[in-house]
PDB file of C-alpha atoms in Angstrom:
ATOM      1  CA  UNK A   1     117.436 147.733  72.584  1.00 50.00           C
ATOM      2  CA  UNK A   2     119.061 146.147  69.751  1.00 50.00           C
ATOM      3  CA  UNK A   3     122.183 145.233  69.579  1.00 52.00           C
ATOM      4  CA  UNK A   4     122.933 146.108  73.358  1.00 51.00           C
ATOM      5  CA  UNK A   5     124.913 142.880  73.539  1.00 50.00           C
ATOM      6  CA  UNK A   6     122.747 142.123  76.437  1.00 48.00           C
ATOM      7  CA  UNK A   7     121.766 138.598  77.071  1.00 47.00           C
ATOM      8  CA  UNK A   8     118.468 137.808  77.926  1.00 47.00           C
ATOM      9  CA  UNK A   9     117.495 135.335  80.323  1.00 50.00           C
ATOM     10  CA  UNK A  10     117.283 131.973  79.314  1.00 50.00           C
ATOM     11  CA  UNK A  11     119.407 132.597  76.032  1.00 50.00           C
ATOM     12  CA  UNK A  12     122.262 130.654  75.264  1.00 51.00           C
ATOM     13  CA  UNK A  13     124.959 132.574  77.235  1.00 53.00           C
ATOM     14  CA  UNK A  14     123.039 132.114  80.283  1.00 51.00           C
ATOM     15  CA  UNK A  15     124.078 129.295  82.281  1.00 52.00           C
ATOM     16  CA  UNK A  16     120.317 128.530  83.494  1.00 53.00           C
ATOM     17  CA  UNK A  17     119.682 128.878  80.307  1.00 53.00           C
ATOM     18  CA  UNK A  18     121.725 126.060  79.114  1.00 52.00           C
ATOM     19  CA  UNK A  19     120.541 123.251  81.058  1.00 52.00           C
ATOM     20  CA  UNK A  20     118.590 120.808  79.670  1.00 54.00           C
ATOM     21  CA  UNK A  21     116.707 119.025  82.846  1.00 54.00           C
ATOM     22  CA  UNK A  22     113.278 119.198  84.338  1.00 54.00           C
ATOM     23  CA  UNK A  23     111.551 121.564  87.066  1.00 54.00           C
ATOM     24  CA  UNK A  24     112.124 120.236  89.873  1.00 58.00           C
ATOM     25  CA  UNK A  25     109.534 117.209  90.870  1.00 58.00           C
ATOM     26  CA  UNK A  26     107.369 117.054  93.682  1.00 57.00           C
ATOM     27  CA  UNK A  27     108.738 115.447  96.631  1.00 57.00           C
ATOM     28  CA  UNK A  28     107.684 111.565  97.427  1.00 61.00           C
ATOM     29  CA  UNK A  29     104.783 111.239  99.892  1.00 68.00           C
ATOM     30  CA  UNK A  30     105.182 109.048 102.772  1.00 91.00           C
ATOM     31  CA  UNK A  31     102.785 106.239 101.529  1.00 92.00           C
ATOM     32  CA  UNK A  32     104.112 106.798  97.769  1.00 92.00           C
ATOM     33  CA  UNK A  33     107.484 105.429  99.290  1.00 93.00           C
ATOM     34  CA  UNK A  34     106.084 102.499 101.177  1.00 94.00           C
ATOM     35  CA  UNK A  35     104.394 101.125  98.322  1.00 94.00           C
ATOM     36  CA  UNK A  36     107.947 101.620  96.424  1.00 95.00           C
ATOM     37  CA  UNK A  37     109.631  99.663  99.275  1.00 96.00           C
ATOM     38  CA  UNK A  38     106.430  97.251  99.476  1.00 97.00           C
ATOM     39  CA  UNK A  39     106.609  96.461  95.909  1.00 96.00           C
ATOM     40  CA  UNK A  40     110.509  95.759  95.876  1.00 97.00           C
ATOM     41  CA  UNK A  41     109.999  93.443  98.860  1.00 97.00           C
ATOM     42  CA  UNK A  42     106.903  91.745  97.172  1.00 97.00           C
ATOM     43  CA  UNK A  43     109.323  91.524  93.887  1.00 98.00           C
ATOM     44  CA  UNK A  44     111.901  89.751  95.378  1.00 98.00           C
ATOM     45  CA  UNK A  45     109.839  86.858  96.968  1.00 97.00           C
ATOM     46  CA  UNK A  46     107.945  86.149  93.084  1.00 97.00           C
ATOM     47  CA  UNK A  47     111.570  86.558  91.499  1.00 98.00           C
ATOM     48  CA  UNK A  48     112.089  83.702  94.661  1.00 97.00           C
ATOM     49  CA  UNK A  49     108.739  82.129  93.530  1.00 96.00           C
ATOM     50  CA  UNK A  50     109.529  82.051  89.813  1.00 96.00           C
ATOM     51  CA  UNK A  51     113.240  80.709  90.507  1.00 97.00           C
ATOM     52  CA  UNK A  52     111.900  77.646  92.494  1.00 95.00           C
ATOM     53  CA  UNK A  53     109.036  76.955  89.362  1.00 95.00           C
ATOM     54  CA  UNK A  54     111.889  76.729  87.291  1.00 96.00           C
ATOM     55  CA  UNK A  55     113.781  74.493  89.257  1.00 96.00           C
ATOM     56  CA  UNK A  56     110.544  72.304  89.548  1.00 93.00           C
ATOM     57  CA  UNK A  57     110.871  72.475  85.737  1.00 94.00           C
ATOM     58  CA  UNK A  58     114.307  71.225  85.324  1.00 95.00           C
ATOM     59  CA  UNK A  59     113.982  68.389  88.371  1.00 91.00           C
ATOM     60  CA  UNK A  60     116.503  70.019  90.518  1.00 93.00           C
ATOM     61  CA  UNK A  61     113.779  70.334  93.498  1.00 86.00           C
ATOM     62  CA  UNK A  62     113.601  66.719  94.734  1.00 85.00           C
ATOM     63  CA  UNK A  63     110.170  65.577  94.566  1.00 79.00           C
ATOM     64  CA  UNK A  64     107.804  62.381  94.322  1.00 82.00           C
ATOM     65  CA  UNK A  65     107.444  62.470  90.645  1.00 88.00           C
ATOM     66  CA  UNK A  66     109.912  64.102  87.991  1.00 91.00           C
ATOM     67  CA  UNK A  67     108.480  67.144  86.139  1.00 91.00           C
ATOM     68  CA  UNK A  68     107.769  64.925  82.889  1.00 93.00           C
ATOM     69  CA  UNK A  69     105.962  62.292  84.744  1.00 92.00           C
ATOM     70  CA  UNK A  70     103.501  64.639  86.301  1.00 91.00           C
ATOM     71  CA  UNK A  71      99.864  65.148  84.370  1.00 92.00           C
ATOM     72  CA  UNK A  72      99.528  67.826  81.738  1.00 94.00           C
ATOM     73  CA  UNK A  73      97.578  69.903  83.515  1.00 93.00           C
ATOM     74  CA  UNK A  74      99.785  70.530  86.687  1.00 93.00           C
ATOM     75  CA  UNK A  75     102.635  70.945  84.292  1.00 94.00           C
ATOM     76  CA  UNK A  76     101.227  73.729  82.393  1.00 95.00           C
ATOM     77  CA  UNK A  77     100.156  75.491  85.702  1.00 95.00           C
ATOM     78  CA  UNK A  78     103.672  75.278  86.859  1.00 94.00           C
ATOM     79  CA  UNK A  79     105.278  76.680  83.248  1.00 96.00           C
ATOM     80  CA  UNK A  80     102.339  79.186  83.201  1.00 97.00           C
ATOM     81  CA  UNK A  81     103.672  80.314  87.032  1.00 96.00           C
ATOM     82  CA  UNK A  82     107.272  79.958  86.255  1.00 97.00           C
ATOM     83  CA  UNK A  83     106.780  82.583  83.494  1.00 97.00           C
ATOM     84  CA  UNK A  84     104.481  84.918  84.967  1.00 97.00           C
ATOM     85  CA  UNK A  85     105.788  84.679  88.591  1.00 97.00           C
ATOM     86  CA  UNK A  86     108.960  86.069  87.057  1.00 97.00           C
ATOM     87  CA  UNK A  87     107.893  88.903  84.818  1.00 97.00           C
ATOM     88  CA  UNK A  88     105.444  89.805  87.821  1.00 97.00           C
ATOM     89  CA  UNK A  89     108.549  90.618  89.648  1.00 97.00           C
ATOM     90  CA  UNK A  90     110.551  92.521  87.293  1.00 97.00           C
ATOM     91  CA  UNK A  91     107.576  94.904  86.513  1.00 97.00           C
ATOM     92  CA  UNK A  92     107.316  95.043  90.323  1.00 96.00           C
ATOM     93  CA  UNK A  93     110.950  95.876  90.744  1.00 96.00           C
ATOM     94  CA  UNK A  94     110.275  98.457  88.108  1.00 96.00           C
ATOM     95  CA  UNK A  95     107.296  99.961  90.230  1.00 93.00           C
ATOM     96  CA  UNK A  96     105.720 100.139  87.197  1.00 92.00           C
ATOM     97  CA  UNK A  97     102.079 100.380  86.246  1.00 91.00           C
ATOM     98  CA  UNK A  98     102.008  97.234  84.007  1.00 95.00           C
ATOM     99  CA  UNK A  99     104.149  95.565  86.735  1.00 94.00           C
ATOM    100  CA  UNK A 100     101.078  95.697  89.062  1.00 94.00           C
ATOM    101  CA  UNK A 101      98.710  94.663  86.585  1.00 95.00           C
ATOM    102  CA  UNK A 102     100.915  91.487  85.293  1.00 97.00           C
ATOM    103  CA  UNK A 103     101.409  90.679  89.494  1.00 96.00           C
ATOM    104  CA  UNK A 104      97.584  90.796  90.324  1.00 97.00           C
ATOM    105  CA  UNK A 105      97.242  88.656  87.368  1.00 97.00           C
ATOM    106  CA  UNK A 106      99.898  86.045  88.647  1.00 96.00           C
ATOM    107  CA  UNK A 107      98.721  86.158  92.116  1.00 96.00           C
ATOM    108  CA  UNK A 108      94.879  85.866  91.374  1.00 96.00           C
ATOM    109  CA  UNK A 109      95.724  82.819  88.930  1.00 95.00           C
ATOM    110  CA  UNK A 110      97.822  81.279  91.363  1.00 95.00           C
ATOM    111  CA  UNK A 111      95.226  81.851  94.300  1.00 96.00           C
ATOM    112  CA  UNK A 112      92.352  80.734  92.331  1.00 95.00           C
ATOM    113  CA  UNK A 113      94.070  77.340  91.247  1.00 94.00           C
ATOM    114  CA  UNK A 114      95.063  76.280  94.677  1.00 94.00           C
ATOM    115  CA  UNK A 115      91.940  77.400  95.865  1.00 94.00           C
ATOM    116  CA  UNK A 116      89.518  75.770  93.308  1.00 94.00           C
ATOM    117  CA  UNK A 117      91.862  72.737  91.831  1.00 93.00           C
ATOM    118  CA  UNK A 118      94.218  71.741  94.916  1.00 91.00           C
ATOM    119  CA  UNK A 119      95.175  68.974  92.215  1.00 89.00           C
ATOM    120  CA  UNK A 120      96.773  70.977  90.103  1.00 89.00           C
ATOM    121  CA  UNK A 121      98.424  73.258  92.202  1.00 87.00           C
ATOM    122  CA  UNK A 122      98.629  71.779  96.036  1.00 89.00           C
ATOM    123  CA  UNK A 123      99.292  74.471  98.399  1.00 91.00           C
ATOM    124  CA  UNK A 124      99.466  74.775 102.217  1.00 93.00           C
ATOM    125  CA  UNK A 125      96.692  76.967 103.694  1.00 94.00           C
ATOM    126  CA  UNK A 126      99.106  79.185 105.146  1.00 96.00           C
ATOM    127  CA  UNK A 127     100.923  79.590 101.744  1.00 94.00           C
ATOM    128  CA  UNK A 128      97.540  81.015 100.354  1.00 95.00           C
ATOM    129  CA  UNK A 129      96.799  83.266 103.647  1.00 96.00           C
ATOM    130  CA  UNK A 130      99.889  84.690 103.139  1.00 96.00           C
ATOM    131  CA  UNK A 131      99.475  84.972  99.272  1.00 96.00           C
ATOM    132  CA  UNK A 132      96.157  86.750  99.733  1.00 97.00           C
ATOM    133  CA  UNK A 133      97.495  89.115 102.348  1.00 97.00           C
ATOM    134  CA  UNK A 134     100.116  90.024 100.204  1.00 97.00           C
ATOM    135  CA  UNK A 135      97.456  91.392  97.074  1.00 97.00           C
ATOM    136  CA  UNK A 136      95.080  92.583 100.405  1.00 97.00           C
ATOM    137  CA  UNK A 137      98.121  95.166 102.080  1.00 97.00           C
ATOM    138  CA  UNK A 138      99.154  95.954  97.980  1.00 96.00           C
ATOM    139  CA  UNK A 139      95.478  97.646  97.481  1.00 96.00           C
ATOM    140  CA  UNK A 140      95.664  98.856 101.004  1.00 97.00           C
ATOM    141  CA  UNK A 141      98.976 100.472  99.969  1.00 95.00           C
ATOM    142  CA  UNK A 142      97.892 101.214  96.602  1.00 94.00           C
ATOM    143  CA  UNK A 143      94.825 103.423  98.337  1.00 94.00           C
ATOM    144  CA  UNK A 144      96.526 105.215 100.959  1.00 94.00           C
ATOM    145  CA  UNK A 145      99.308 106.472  98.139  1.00 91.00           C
ATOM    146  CA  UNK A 146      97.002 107.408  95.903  1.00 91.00           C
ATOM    147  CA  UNK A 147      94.420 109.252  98.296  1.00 90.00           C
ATOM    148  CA  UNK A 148      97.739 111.202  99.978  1.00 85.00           C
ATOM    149  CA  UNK A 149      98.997 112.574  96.375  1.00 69.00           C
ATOM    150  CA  UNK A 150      95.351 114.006  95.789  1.00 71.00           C
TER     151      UNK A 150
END
């Protein structure tokens, strides 16, 4: 009918037709929001991490040695951690994909070196238990979410 004066659906005297948004999104599973809430937590104790590296940095944690009179090699660990440990836990904060990625990386590195060169990077046993428990529950996590949304 042409020229009715009838408005279809959808057209632009319609209010449903006017909005500009998406369908509505599936709901959150249950282990989808843990790993949200476990990767916030987990964000805020490298944004910790990174914070203290940086403080190592610019001597305002009282040590043995200042930062300058330490070897080469433990102070490029430390500027290597106070960089990554940080951007780790913004892309964690983010819950975002490279954010998991860039936090494996930082926690691996930092696992490996205080595992395999205690000189460079001398860390308490439970520090490292704790560190590897962390990445262990985050692929735990990681499984469960991913296994629910299927």
């Amino acid at each position: 009918m042409r020229g009715s004066g009838r408005i279809g659906r959808g057209a632009l005297g319609d209010p449903a037709g006017d909005r500009i948004e998406r369908g509505t999104a599936a709901p959150r599973t249950t282990w989808d929001t843990v790993l949200v809430w476990f990767m916030r937590v987990t964000a805020l104790l490298w944004l910790a991490k990174g914070v203290h590296a940086w403080a190592t940095i610019l001597d305002l944690v009282p040590g043995p040695r200042s930062f300058e009179a330490e070897p080469v090699g433990r102070q490029a660990v430390i500027v290597y951690l106070a960089v990554i440990d940080l951007t780790a836990a913004v892309g964690l904060w983010l819950t975002s994909a490279w954010g998991g990625v860039i936090w494996l990386l930082a926690a691996t590195s930092a696992l490996t070196l205080a595992t395999l060169t205690p000189q460079l990077l001398p860390t308490p046993l439970p520090v490292v238990i704790v560190q590897a428990s962390i990445v262990a529950v985050y692929f735990v996590l990681s499984w469960f979410a991913a296994r629910e949304g299927r």
